[in-house]
Amino acid sequence: MINKLCSIFLLTTLLSLSLLAQANENLDLKYKIRKVSLILRGHPPSSQEYQQVDELLKNEHSQDILSSKIDEYLNTIDFVEKYSNKVADLFKINQIPSLQSLFLTDADQEKKQSIFIPAFHLLIQESLKNNKPWAYLFEAKEYTLFYGNPYAIQNTENSVFYSPLDKSVISSEVFDLSFFNQDQPENYTPFFKFKKISFAEGDVRIAGILTTPSFFNRFVTTGVNKNRKRAAALFKTLLCKNMVASIPVGQNGFDPNKQLALIGFEKATEEDIFNHTKMTQIHGQQNDCMKCHKQLDPTGALFNLTPQSLSIRPSPGMLSYVNEEGLWIQKKLSGIGMLAKALSTERDYLACQSKHFWTWLKGESSLLTPSKENELVDTFLSVNQRPKDFIKAIILKKDFFEEELISSSQWSAINALKVLKKCQSCHNQDSSNVDLSDISEIRWYNLIYDLDFPNRKKWTLKIKNQIQKGKMPPVEAQKDFTSQELKYLLDWINQGSPNFKGEKRL
Amino acid sequence: MKKYWFFIFFFSLQSFSTETVFRRYLSQQDVIKTLLSIFSLPYQVEVLFKEHSACKQIPASLFEYPQIPLELGFVDLDSGDTSMTKPDSGYILYFEKCIDSLYLTKFPSPYIPSESNSAFFTPLTLKKVHAQAQRQQIQDYNQLDFSLFEESLKLEIIQAVFLKVFGDTQMFPQELFKKSITLLTQVSDKNRQLQKPIFFQQAVLLILKSSIISEQFLSY
């Protein structure tokens, strides 16, 4: 009798434990799916989806269900829209109107006429649809051009931009909307017209999204900037290198350039113009300034002859930059189209592009240690840079859903890192500015990571001292720092300058 | 009423003050999508895109209007879609106003439920509310005195709203669920002292806000 009771008790316990485990597995999977849905689609799953998960769990493993859910989300129109806007964000190019608007019914004729989708976004969407390698975005020789309503006034942006290369178009085809493979709503008749144009594979004048009206119009070239804006945008997005204008300021913090910008040329005095010219000359002579110019100018040269539309002739230039290891990389090129190929093997480029995905999926403040970064680059290469595969691989990594417990010390290190990155734009090893030379040896990266960094205590206290006395940031750089950011830096120092693990040694 | 949201939200944040669980919060564009899916409204709802609407969306040409995210309380926005890492009062206020506005779109006054606008409640629950309306002899459901509802119906309505917000009963944050019931009771008691009824509309809105404006819902 006792044995029987014990068996029943044991069975009941096992059963309830297994039910509890089942319930936990269900809940865990649902939390994961919610997170993935929010990241990839921008909204949580519906009630029906949760019910479907319950059903699927009866026969399938949770990891398989998660995997197929990721595939499902990667093929939604919400994801296409998000992805397209994410790439636009990298270049600070305007986002698209909701793609749902393409499916407006016949009753919305007026609204339809105001819709325009730039070639930039259509290329991103096309490359995603076919899961083309990430580099395709900068190498593509094919464009889908949006012609909107054939009866409305045409947007001439595309025709003006590509017209110099009309003779080089090897194929051209007009088609209706069938682009997103989405079920068309009722009461819908094809309304928008698209045209696909293709250039030869080896056409060095064409470089995917870099040779679209959106990119050219966002980074306008002038007689003064001489395509440096375009080059700086490439450095920022493709190599994660910030190029910050460094304009020397005269004694007593007086900035004649700023003064001139504020009052405008028509009201400028002779002295203002004299000062401006003088400062510009100084700018051109200083090594500190030339550090950026040596990188920006040859890369910008690739865009020569292309003020508003593409040029018939490719322009010679060079990919020229100092990489993370401090090596001077110089690759002679002709035409923007060669740029992507030149970059594709660069370690800095691969790390930077992988980081874009990481930031998107994990969040801006998520910690990416050097070893994790290497692992990420390996994964990026192993999936041949295909975005859908890379996203899926990151999400399916075993630690993706683990909560990142961050102590206040770690938070302060993360916040300090962002601020020190800004400092680094002037305080760097290449700086020859005498005022900066004393702390030019600090590498922000190492100062936070490396507790054994030589004279670590001295440097952190010096930074604190300079901020508290109002000497840093200097007058001309104050606009780049908020008071909150300076507080972050002081907090980090006051907490004993912990590293990203929260460890201190002072 | 506003102080409640700040209290609830920051109370739930307090537990993370010493050791923070790194969380992300819904970005501005995702907020719009998410709220629309809760309210079962089509994505292109005119009212949302009007400049002075409470649910104002950051325009696509964001880089020309960098001040807008700040106005809306989305402090960490570099771009239109970056998730924020630390909510502030502006962020919470945005939800408050936007939920009010969406509620009015979904439950206009006079509110007489039909198939198209009854997305929050099952036909069975609505039948019970209908019985209440007949008992109270009131046609506009928003004007029903919620405190006169049976306790079981009150709970059913709270559960229905939570289900709409969290999508699945397993996903209910139990602590928040209990807190919302307590909050509703407190408001109801206070109103009784003031000899004011708590209307059905107020009750639903209160539960909606307490479930949406929460760490559990906004973070992921």
PDB file of C-alpha atoms in Angstrom, chain A residues 13-171:
ATOM      1  CA  THR A  13       5.633  14.840  -8.928  1.00  0.00           C
ATOM      2  CA  LEU A  14       7.328  13.852 -12.173  1.00  0.00           C
ATOM      3  CA  LEU A  15       4.251  14.755 -14.147  1.00  0.00           C
ATOM      4  CA  SER A  16       3.930  18.173 -12.527  1.00  0.00           C
ATOM      5  CA  LEU A  17       7.656  18.794 -12.972  1.00  0.00           C
ATOM      6  CA  SER A  18       7.426  17.909 -16.636  1.00  0.00           C
ATOM      7  CA  LEU A  19       4.347  20.138 -17.038  1.00  0.00           C
ATOM      8  CA  LEU A  20       6.206  22.964 -15.325  1.00  0.00           C
ATOM      9  CA  ALA A  21       9.190  22.455 -17.593  1.00  0.00           C
ATOM     10  CA  GLN A  22       6.862  22.446 -20.591  1.00  0.00           C
ATOM     11  CA  ALA A  23       5.223  25.679 -19.404  1.00  0.00           C
ATOM     12  CA  ASN A  24       8.626  27.284 -18.908  1.00  0.00           C
ATOM     13  CA  GLU A  25       9.744  26.201 -22.365  1.00  0.00           C
ATOM     14  CA  ASN A  26       6.574  27.693 -23.855  1.00  0.00           C
ATOM     15  CA  LEU A  27       7.052  30.950 -22.026  1.00  0.00           C
ATOM     16  CA  ASP A  28      10.747  31.163 -22.824  1.00  0.00           C
ATOM     17  CA  LEU A  29      10.049  30.629 -26.513  1.00  0.00           C
ATOM     18  CA  LYS A  30       7.282  33.217 -26.520  1.00  0.00           C
ATOM     19  CA  TYR A  31       9.574  35.812 -24.937  1.00  0.00           C
ATOM     20  CA  LYS A  32      12.197  35.085 -27.551  1.00  0.00           C
ATOM     21  CA  ILE A  33       9.711  35.347 -30.384  1.00  0.00           C
ATOM     22  CA  ARG A  34       8.399  38.625 -28.988  1.00  0.00           C
ATOM     23  CA  LYS A  35      11.889  40.070 -28.897  1.00  0.00           C
ATOM     24  CA  VAL A  36      12.722  38.897 -32.421  1.00  0.00           C
ATOM     25  CA  SER A  37       9.419  40.219 -33.705  1.00  0.00           C
ATOM     26  CA  LEU A  38      10.038  43.651 -32.180  1.00  0.00           C
ATOM     27  CA  ILE A  39      13.554  43.812 -33.571  1.00  0.00           C
ATOM     28  CA  LEU A  40      12.732  42.621 -37.068  1.00  0.00           C
ATOM     29  CA  ARG A  41       9.163  43.797 -37.591  1.00  0.00           C
ATOM     30  CA  GLY A  42       8.752  46.584 -35.063  1.00  0.00           C
ATOM     31  CA  HIS A  43       5.687  45.153 -33.351  1.00  0.00           C
ATOM     32  CA  PRO A  44       4.978  42.187 -31.074  1.00  0.00           C
ATOM     33  CA  PRO A  45       3.391  38.937 -32.306  1.00  0.00           C
ATOM     34  CA  SER A  46      -0.378  38.731 -32.507  1.00  0.00           C
ATOM     35  CA  SER A  47      -2.526  36.529 -30.263  1.00  0.00           C
ATOM     36  CA  GLN A  48      -2.950  34.126 -33.169  1.00  0.00           C
ATOM     37  CA  GLU A  49       0.805  33.762 -33.455  1.00  0.00           C
ATOM     38  CA  TYR A  50       1.138  32.891 -29.778  1.00  0.00           C
ATOM     39  CA  GLN A  51      -1.615  30.313 -30.176  1.00  0.00           C
ATOM     40  CA  GLN A  52       0.196  28.893 -33.185  1.00  0.00           C
ATOM     41  CA  VAL A  53       3.363  28.580 -31.084  1.00  0.00           C
ATOM     42  CA  ASP A  54       1.452  26.558 -28.482  1.00  0.00           C
ATOM     43  CA  GLU A  55       0.251  24.232 -31.230  1.00  0.00           C
ATOM     44  CA  LEU A  56       3.669  23.861 -32.827  1.00  0.00           C
ATOM     45  CA  LEU A  57       5.318  23.066 -29.516  1.00  0.00           C
ATOM     46  CA  LYS A  58       3.322  19.854 -29.314  1.00  0.00           C
ATOM     47  CA  ASN A  59       5.337  18.397 -32.179  1.00  0.00           C
ATOM     48  CA  GLU A  60       8.416  20.511 -32.702  1.00  0.00           C
ATOM     49  CA  HIS A  61      11.485  21.648 -30.774  1.00  0.00           C
ATOM     50  CA  SER A  62      11.466  25.222 -29.585  1.00  0.00           C
ATOM     51  CA  GLN A  63      14.736  25.975 -31.379  1.00  0.00           C
ATOM     52  CA  ASP A  64      13.237  24.810 -34.704  1.00  0.00           C
ATOM     53  CA  ILE A  65      10.157  26.930 -34.145  1.00  0.00           C
ATOM     54  CA  LEU A  66      12.313  29.951 -33.364  1.00  0.00           C
ATOM     55  CA  SER A  67      14.383  29.337 -36.461  1.00  0.00           C
ATOM     56  CA  SER A  68      11.338  29.156 -38.728  1.00  0.00           C
ATOM     57  CA  LYS A  69       9.848  32.256 -37.074  1.00  0.00           C
ATOM     58  CA  ILE A  70      13.028  34.196 -37.851  1.00  0.00           C
ATOM     59  CA  ASP A  71      12.744  33.097 -41.493  1.00  0.00           C
ATOM     60  CA  GLU A  72       9.121  34.146 -41.533  1.00  0.00           C
ATOM     61  CA  TYR A  73       9.849  37.596 -40.096  1.00  0.00           C
ATOM     62  CA  LEU A  74      12.788  38.129 -42.458  1.00  0.00           C
ATOM     63  CA  ASN A  75      10.345  37.823 -45.332  1.00  0.00           C
ATOM     64  CA  THR A  76       7.747  40.303 -44.138  1.00  0.00           C
ATOM     65  CA  ILE A  77       7.123  43.712 -45.620  1.00  0.00           C
ATOM     66  CA  ASP A  78       7.670  45.201 -42.149  1.00  0.00           C
ATOM     67  CA  PHE A  79      11.198  43.840 -42.166  1.00  0.00           C
ATOM     68  CA  VAL A  80      11.878  45.105 -45.694  1.00  0.00           C
ATOM     69  CA  GLU A  81      10.811  48.543 -44.543  1.00  0.00           C
ATOM     70  CA  LYS A  82      12.883  48.415 -41.388  1.00  0.00           C
ATOM     71  CA  TYR A  83      15.970  47.113 -43.168  1.00  0.00           C
ATOM     72  CA  SER A  84      15.697  49.753 -45.855  1.00  0.00           C
ATOM     73  CA  ASN A  85      15.412  52.478 -43.237  1.00  0.00           C
ATOM     74  CA  LYS A  86      18.278  51.035 -41.204  1.00  0.00           C
ATOM     75  CA  VAL A  87      20.609  51.334 -44.171  1.00  0.00           C
ATOM     76  CA  ALA A  88      19.301  54.839 -44.808  1.00  0.00           C
ATOM     77  CA  ASP A  89      20.024  55.699 -41.170  1.00  0.00           C
ATOM     78  CA  LEU A  90      23.646  54.652 -41.601  1.00  0.00           C
ATOM     79  CA  PHE A  91      24.025  57.312 -44.260  1.00  0.00           C
ATOM     80  CA  LYS A  92      21.612  59.713 -42.572  1.00  0.00           C
ATOM     81  CA  ILE A  93      19.477  59.587 -45.679  1.00  0.00           C
ATOM     82  CA  ASN A  94      15.737  60.112 -45.442  1.00  0.00           C
ATOM     83  CA  GLN A  95      13.573  57.146 -44.672  1.00  0.00           C
ATOM     84  CA  ILE A  96      10.868  55.892 -47.012  1.00  0.00           C
ATOM     85  CA  PRO A  97       7.141  56.394 -46.582  1.00  0.00           C
ATOM     86  CA  SER A  98       5.428  53.252 -45.347  1.00  0.00           C
ATOM     87  CA  LEU A  99       5.545  50.541 -47.975  1.00  0.00           C
ATOM     88  CA  GLN A 100       1.961  49.759 -47.070  1.00  0.00           C
ATOM     89  CA  SER A 101       1.142  52.925 -48.946  1.00  0.00           C
ATOM     90  CA  LEU A 102       2.017  51.129 -52.170  1.00  0.00           C
ATOM     91  CA  PHE A 103      -1.062  49.041 -51.639  1.00  0.00           C
ATOM     92  CA  LEU A 104      -3.496  51.913 -51.389  1.00  0.00           C
ATOM     93  CA  THR A 105      -6.738  51.004 -53.040  1.00  0.00           C
ATOM     94  CA  ASP A 106      -8.252  52.684 -56.054  1.00  0.00           C
ATOM     95  CA  ALA A 107     -10.163  55.036 -53.777  1.00  0.00           C
ATOM     96  CA  ASP A 108      -6.932  56.769 -52.769  1.00  0.00           C
ATOM     97  CA  GLN A 109      -5.845  58.169 -56.135  1.00  0.00           C
ATOM     98  CA  GLU A 110      -4.803  61.521 -54.730  1.00  0.00           C
ATOM     99  CA  LYS A 111      -2.550  60.027 -52.075  1.00  0.00           C
ATOM    100  CA  LYS A 112      -0.965  57.697 -54.585  1.00  0.00           C
ATOM    101  CA  GLN A 113       0.220  60.568 -56.718  1.00  0.00           C
ATOM    102  CA  SER A 114       2.338  62.012 -53.937  1.00  0.00           C
ATOM    103  CA  ILE A 115       4.260  58.794 -53.312  1.00  0.00           C
ATOM    104  CA  PHE A 116       7.820  58.469 -54.500  1.00  0.00           C
ATOM    105  CA  ILE A 117      10.328  55.761 -53.595  1.00  0.00           C
ATOM    106  CA  PRO A 118      13.956  56.631 -54.371  1.00  0.00           C
ATOM    107  CA  ALA A 119      16.275  54.295 -56.302  1.00  0.00           C
ATOM    108  CA  PHE A 120      18.424  54.113 -53.145  1.00  0.00           C
ATOM    109  CA  HIS A 121      15.667  52.341 -51.193  1.00  0.00           C
ATOM    110  CA  LEU A 122      14.534  50.194 -54.097  1.00  0.00           C
ATOM    111  CA  LEU A 123      18.072  48.871 -54.531  1.00  0.00           C
ATOM    112  CA  ILE A 124      18.303  47.997 -50.835  1.00  0.00           C
ATOM    113  CA  GLN A 125      14.965  46.208 -50.992  1.00  0.00           C
ATOM    114  CA  GLU A 126      15.865  44.337 -54.168  1.00  0.00           C
ATOM    115  CA  SER A 127      19.167  43.170 -52.676  1.00  0.00           C
ATOM    116  CA  LEU A 128      17.403  42.023 -49.517  1.00  0.00           C
ATOM    117  CA  LYS A 129      14.709  40.196 -51.427  1.00  0.00           C
ATOM    118  CA  ASN A 130      17.391  38.114 -53.139  1.00  0.00           C
ATOM    119  CA  ASN A 131      19.572  37.983 -50.018  1.00  0.00           C
ATOM    120  CA  LYS A 132      22.540  39.360 -51.964  1.00  0.00           C
ATOM    121  CA  PRO A 133      25.832  39.833 -50.081  1.00  0.00           C
ATOM    122  CA  TRP A 134      26.060  43.099 -48.170  1.00  0.00           C
ATOM    123  CA  ALA A 135      28.782  44.379 -50.507  1.00  0.00           C
ATOM    124  CA  TYR A 136      26.267  44.207 -53.367  1.00  0.00           C
ATOM    125  CA  LEU A 137      24.796  47.418 -52.001  1.00  0.00           C
ATOM    126  CA  PHE A 138      27.987  49.190 -53.059  1.00  0.00           C
ATOM    127  CA  GLU A 139      28.719  47.115 -56.177  1.00  0.00           C
ATOM    128  CA  ALA A 140      25.336  46.704 -57.878  1.00  0.00           C
ATOM    129  CA  LYS A 141      25.060  47.717 -61.523  1.00  0.00           C
ATOM    130  CA  GLU A 142      21.270  47.451 -61.707  1.00  0.00           C
ATOM    131  CA  TYR A 143      18.638  49.884 -60.536  1.00  0.00           C
ATOM    132  CA  THR A 144      14.911  49.781 -60.153  1.00  0.00           C
ATOM    133  CA  LEU A 145      13.524  53.222 -60.812  1.00  0.00           C
ATOM    134  CA  PHE A 146      10.145  54.307 -59.534  1.00  0.00           C
ATOM    135  CA  TYR A 147       7.985  56.157 -61.999  1.00  0.00           C
ATOM    136  CA  GLY A 148       4.887  56.513 -59.871  1.00  0.00           C
ATOM    137  CA  ASN A 149       1.646  57.195 -61.599  1.00  0.00           C
ATOM    138  CA  PRO A 150       2.194  57.300 -65.354  1.00  0.00           C
ATOM    139  CA  TYR A 151      -0.503  59.990 -65.654  1.00  0.00           C
ATOM    140  CA  ALA A 152       0.780  62.292 -62.920  1.00  0.00           C
ATOM    141  CA  ILE A 153       3.657  64.722 -63.142  1.00  0.00           C
ATOM    142  CA  GLN A 154       6.834  62.676 -63.286  1.00  0.00           C
ATOM    143  CA  ASN A 155       9.548  63.017 -60.727  1.00  0.00           C
ATOM    144  CA  THR A 156      12.599  63.782 -62.840  1.00  0.00           C
ATOM    145  CA  GLU A 157      15.189  62.929 -60.167  1.00  0.00           C
ATOM    146  CA  ASN A 158      16.183  59.601 -61.728  1.00  0.00           C
ATOM    147  CA  SER A 159      16.104  60.615 -65.382  1.00  0.00           C
ATOM    148  CA  VAL A 160      18.330  63.657 -64.790  1.00  0.00           C
ATOM    149  CA  PHE A 161      20.767  61.698 -62.667  1.00  0.00           C
ATOM    150  CA  TYR A 162      21.321  58.704 -64.957  1.00  0.00           C
ATOM    151  CA  SER A 163      20.857  60.482 -68.314  1.00  0.00           C
ATOM    152  CA  PRO A 164      24.610  61.057 -69.000  1.00  0.00           C
ATOM    153  CA  LEU A 165      25.007  57.274 -69.023  1.00  0.00           C
ATOM    154  CA  ASP A 166      21.959  56.550 -71.187  1.00  0.00           C
ATOM    155  CA  LYS A 167      24.090  54.980 -73.893  1.00  0.00           C
ATOM    156  CA  SER A 168      25.637  52.582 -71.395  1.00  0.00           C
ATOM    157  CA  VAL A 169      22.331  51.097 -70.287  1.00  0.00           C
ATOM    158  CA  ILE A 170      22.434  47.529 -71.560  1.00  0.00           C
ATOM    159  CA  SER A 171      18.859  46.626 -70.699  1.00  0.00           C
TER     160      SER A 171
END
